[in-house]
PDB file of C-alpha atoms in Angstrom:
ATOM      1  CA  UNK A 659       0.097   0.039   0.053  1.00  0.00           C
ATOM      2  CA  UNK A 660       1.097   3.443  -0.805  1.00  0.00           C
ATOM      3  CA  UNK A 661       0.029   6.912   0.600  1.00  0.00           C
ATOM      4  CA  UNK A 662      -1.114  10.119  -1.195  1.00  0.00           C
ATOM      5  CA  UNK A 663      -2.252  13.277   0.219  1.00  0.00           C
ATOM      6  CA  UNK A 664      -4.243  16.231  -1.518  1.00  0.00           C
ATOM      7  CA  UNK A 665      -6.083  19.324  -0.280  1.00  0.00           C
ATOM      8  CA  UNK A 666      -8.992  20.530  -2.832  1.00  0.00           C
ATOM      9  CA  UNK A 667     -11.219  22.615  -0.912  1.00  0.00           C
ATOM     10  CA  UNK A 668     -13.738  21.002   1.453  1.00  0.00           C
ATOM     11  CA  UNK A 669     -12.165  17.745   2.705  1.00  0.00           C
ATOM     12  CA  UNK A 670     -15.346  15.832   2.970  1.00  0.00           C
ATOM     13  CA  UNK A 671     -16.136  16.201  -0.992  1.00  0.00           C
ATOM     14  CA  UNK A 672     -12.745  15.308  -1.945  1.00  0.00           C
ATOM     15  CA  UNK A 673     -12.731  12.288   0.541  1.00  0.00           C
ATOM     16  CA  UNK A 674     -15.922  11.075  -1.253  1.00  0.00           C
ATOM     17  CA  UNK A 675     -14.326  11.608  -4.737  1.00  0.00           C
ATOM     18  CA  UNK A 676     -11.331   9.348  -3.707  1.00  0.00           C
ATOM     19  CA  UNK A 677     -13.388   6.455  -1.721  1.00  0.00           C
ATOM     20  CA  UNK A 678     -15.393   6.032  -4.911  1.00  0.00           C
ATOM     21  CA  UNK A 679     -11.971   5.130  -6.853  1.00  0.00           C
ATOM     22  CA  UNK A 680     -11.348   1.630  -7.499  1.00  0.00           C
ATOM     23  CA  UNK A 681      -8.044   0.793  -5.713  1.00  0.00           C
ATOM     24  CA  UNK A 682      -8.362   3.092  -2.791  1.00  0.00           C
ATOM     25  CA  UNK A 683      -8.195   1.030   0.240  1.00  0.00           C
ATOM     26  CA  UNK A 684      -8.862   3.963   2.991  1.00  0.00           C
ATOM     27  CA  UNK A 685      -9.002   7.607   3.402  1.00  0.00           C
ATOM     28  CA  UNK A 686      -8.813   9.964   6.190  1.00  0.00           C
ATOM     29  CA  UNK A 687      -9.635  13.732   6.654  1.00  0.00           C
ATOM     30  CA  UNK A 688      -7.200  15.924   8.604  1.00  0.00           C
ATOM     31  CA  UNK A 689      -4.836  18.745   8.290  1.00  0.00           C
ATOM     32  CA  UNK A 690      -1.353  19.326   7.027  1.00  0.00           C
ATOM     33  CA  UNK A 691       0.629  22.475   6.691  1.00  0.00           C
ATOM     34  CA  UNK A 692      -2.540  24.475   7.585  1.00  0.00           C
ATOM     35  CA  UNK A 693      -4.758  22.858   4.871  1.00  0.00           C
ATOM     36  CA  UNK A 694      -7.741  20.551   4.780  1.00  0.00           C
ATOM     37  CA  UNK A 695      -6.421  17.442   3.405  1.00  0.00           C
ATOM     38  CA  UNK A 696      -7.607  13.831   2.456  1.00  0.00           C
ATOM     39  CA  UNK A 697      -4.893  11.048   2.981  1.00  0.00           C
ATOM     40  CA  UNK A 698      -5.585   8.241   0.530  1.00  0.00           C
ATOM     41  CA  UNK A 699      -4.256   4.709   1.202  1.00  0.00           C
ATOM     42  CA  UNK A 700      -4.269   2.931  -2.045  1.00  0.00           C
ATOM     43  CA  UNK A 701      -3.054  -0.218  -3.683  1.00  0.00           C
ATOM     44  CA  UNK A 702      -0.561   0.499  -6.686  1.00  0.00           C
ATOM     45  CA  UNK A 703      -1.497  -2.986  -8.147  1.00  0.00           C
ATOM     46  CA  UNK A 704      -5.097  -1.648  -8.651  1.00  0.00           C
ATOM     47  CA  UNK A 705      -4.682   1.874  -9.541  1.00  0.00           C
ATOM     48  CA  UNK A 706      -1.724   4.527 -10.064  1.00  0.00           C
ATOM     49  CA  UNK A 707      -0.903   7.562  -8.565  1.00  0.00           C
ATOM     50  CA  UNK A 708      -1.448   9.295 -12.086  1.00  0.00           C
ATOM     51  CA  UNK A 709      -5.180   8.130 -11.811  1.00  0.00           C
ATOM     52  CA  UNK A 710      -5.206   9.602  -8.339  1.00  0.00           C
ATOM     53  CA  UNK A 711      -3.947  12.882  -9.519  1.00  0.00           C
ATOM     54  CA  UNK A 712      -6.758  12.839 -12.308  1.00  0.00           C
ATOM     55  CA  UNK A 713      -9.340  12.401  -9.722  1.00  0.00           C
ATOM     56  CA  UNK A 714      -7.840  15.444  -7.850  1.00  0.00           C
ATOM     57  CA  UNK A 715      -7.452  17.701 -10.811  1.00  0.00           C
ATOM     58  CA  UNK A 716     -11.141  17.035 -11.837  1.00  0.00           C
ATOM     59  CA  UNK A 717     -12.410  17.442  -8.104  1.00  0.00           C
ATOM     60  CA  UNK A 718     -12.149  21.261  -7.745  1.00  0.00           C
ATOM     61  CA  UNK A 719     -11.207  24.662  -9.421  1.00  0.00           C
ATOM     62  CA  UNK A 720      -7.258  24.401  -9.795  1.00  0.00           C
ATOM     63  CA  UNK A 721      -6.987  27.867 -10.964  1.00  0.00           C
ATOM     64  CA  UNK A 722      -8.546  29.300  -7.640  1.00  0.00           C
ATOM     65  CA  UNK A 723      -5.499  31.199  -5.937  1.00  0.00           C
ATOM     66  CA  UNK A 724      -5.033  30.122  -2.238  1.00  0.00           C
ATOM     67  CA  UNK A 725      -6.973  32.583   0.048  1.00  0.00           C
ATOM     68  CA  UNK A 726      -4.726  31.624   2.988  1.00  0.00           C
ATOM     69  CA  UNK A 727      -7.530  29.447   4.469  1.00  0.00           C
ATOM     70  CA  UNK A 728      -7.791  25.791   5.238  1.00  0.00           C
ATOM     71  CA  UNK A 729      -9.584  25.218   1.757  1.00  0.00           C
ATOM     72  CA  UNK A 730      -6.815  25.445  -0.744  1.00  0.00           C
ATOM     73  CA  UNK A 731      -5.337  23.342  -3.658  1.00  0.00           C
ATOM     74  CA  UNK A 732      -2.432  21.413  -2.848  1.00  0.00           C
ATOM     75  CA  UNK A 733      -0.553  18.112  -3.675  1.00  0.00           C
ATOM     76  CA  UNK A 734       1.748  16.827  -0.708  1.00  0.00           C
ATOM     77  CA  UNK A 735       4.109  14.235  -2.389  1.00  0.00           C
ATOM     78  CA  UNK A 736       5.299  11.574  -0.306  1.00  0.00           C
ATOM     79  CA  UNK A 737       8.333  10.556  -2.783  1.00  0.00           C
ATOM     80  CA  UNK A 738      10.155  11.914  -5.768  1.00  0.00           C
ATOM     81  CA  UNK A 739       7.819   9.720  -8.165  1.00  0.00           C
ATOM     82  CA  UNK A 740       4.730  11.785  -6.868  1.00  0.00           C
ATOM     83  CA  UNK A 741       6.687  14.851  -6.972  1.00  0.00           C
ATOM     84  CA  UNK A 742       7.729  14.210 -10.695  1.00  0.00           C
ATOM     85  CA  UNK A 743       4.238  13.424 -11.584  1.00  0.00           C
ATOM     86  CA  UNK A 744       2.368  16.339  -9.982  1.00  0.00           C
ATOM     87  CA  UNK A 745       4.734  19.070 -11.367  1.00  0.00           C
ATOM     88  CA  UNK A 746       4.582  17.468 -15.036  1.00  0.00           C
ATOM     89  CA  UNK A 747       0.721  17.502 -14.722  1.00  0.00           C
ATOM     90  CA  UNK A 748       0.702  21.160 -13.424  1.00  0.00           C
ATOM     91  CA  UNK A 749       3.019  22.125 -16.331  1.00  0.00           C
ATOM     92  CA  UNK A 750       0.668  20.262 -18.687  1.00  0.00           C
ATOM     93  CA  UNK A 751      -2.045  22.044 -17.796  1.00  0.00           C
ATOM     94  CA  UNK A 752      -0.539  25.488 -17.884  1.00  0.00           C
ATOM     95  CA  UNK A 753       0.906  24.696 -21.272  1.00  0.00           C
ATOM     96  CA  UNK A 754      -2.447  23.488 -22.658  1.00  0.00           C
ATOM     97  CA  UNK A 755      -4.296  26.708 -22.591  1.00  0.00           C
ATOM     98  CA  UNK A 756      -7.270  24.852 -21.293  1.00  0.00           C
ATOM     99  CA  UNK A 757      -7.587  27.335 -18.360  1.00  0.00           C
ATOM    100  CA  UNK A 758      -7.791  31.236 -18.665  1.00  0.00           C
ATOM    101  CA  UNK A 759      -5.791  31.478 -15.434  1.00  0.00           C
ATOM    102  CA  UNK A 760      -2.639  29.392 -14.433  1.00  0.00           C
ATOM    103  CA  UNK A 761      -2.885  26.601 -12.038  1.00  0.00           C
ATOM    104  CA  UNK A 762      -2.643  27.791  -8.415  1.00  0.00           C
ATOM    105  CA  UNK A 763      -2.308  24.394  -7.076  1.00  0.00           C
ATOM    106  CA  UNK A 764       0.626  24.115  -4.562  1.00  0.00           C
ATOM    107  CA  UNK A 765       3.162  21.169  -4.967  1.00  0.00           C
ATOM    108  CA  UNK A 766       5.085  20.492  -1.910  1.00  0.00           C
ATOM    109  CA  UNK A 767       6.643  17.784   0.360  1.00  0.00           C
ATOM    110  CA  UNK A 768       4.213  16.056   2.849  1.00  0.00           C
ATOM    111  CA  UNK A 769       4.927  16.585   6.370  1.00  0.00           C
ATOM    112  CA  UNK A 770       3.098  15.343   9.435  1.00  0.00           C
ATOM    113  CA  UNK A 771      -0.593  14.651   8.945  1.00  0.00           C
ATOM    114  CA  UNK A 772      -2.816  15.606  11.712  1.00  0.00           C
ATOM    115  CA  UNK A 773      -5.978  13.320  11.773  1.00  0.00           C
ATOM    116  CA  UNK A 774      -9.571  14.953  12.044  1.00  0.00           C
ATOM    117  CA  UNK A 775     -11.675  13.716  14.860  1.00  0.00           C
ATOM    118  CA  UNK A 776     -13.683  10.523  14.090  1.00  0.00           C
ATOM    119  CA  UNK A 777     -16.989  12.303  13.729  1.00  0.00           C
ATOM    120  CA  UNK A 778     -15.333  14.240  10.695  1.00  0.00           C
ATOM    121  CA  UNK A 779     -14.298  11.054   8.942  1.00  0.00           C
ATOM    122  CA  UNK A 780     -16.558   9.912   5.929  1.00  0.00           C
ATOM    123  CA  UNK A 781     -18.870  12.930   7.086  1.00  0.00           C
ATOM    124  CA  UNK A 782     -20.961  12.936   4.155  1.00  0.00           C
ATOM    125  CA  UNK A 783     -21.517   9.520   3.761  1.00  0.00           C
ATOM    126  CA  UNK A 784     -22.720   9.163   7.560  1.00  0.00           C
ATOM    127  CA  UNK A 785     -24.807  12.303   7.045  1.00  0.00           C
ATOM    128  CA  UNK A 786     -26.381  11.116   3.764  1.00  0.00           C
ATOM    129  CA  UNK A 787     -25.347  14.184   1.940  1.00  0.00           C
ATOM    130  CA  UNK A 788     -23.923  14.777  -1.505  1.00  0.00           C
ATOM    131  CA  UNK A 789     -21.610  17.624  -1.096  1.00  0.00           C
ATOM    132  CA  UNK A 790     -20.468  20.291   1.413  1.00  0.00           C
ATOM    133  CA  UNK A 791     -22.972  22.904   0.305  1.00  0.00           C
TER     134      UNK A 791
END
């Protein structure tokens, strides 16, 4: 099993996007470097980090600049392979002209993960909600 960590706004919605993905064994919401994050435990024999990045890029507005709050766009990499993949994806999006603004997603080294309280884990599913709104 491998670990991936992403911040994409409301961590409950982001968690649901990853939980639905084949090859994801577990998810947990929490905090890293002042951001709401989802830590994803995945089986690399069933899914790739690139496929997880695809889920991440599609799950939120990657051009929204960081407002300094908990809900921002970030990839926290755990190894050089994850770093290279995330940076290549970001460069590709910026070069594609697909977006009017540059990709604002921060890409940095994963630090200590602070797990949110249990009542926050899988919150939308527990509440029968489809989104944070």
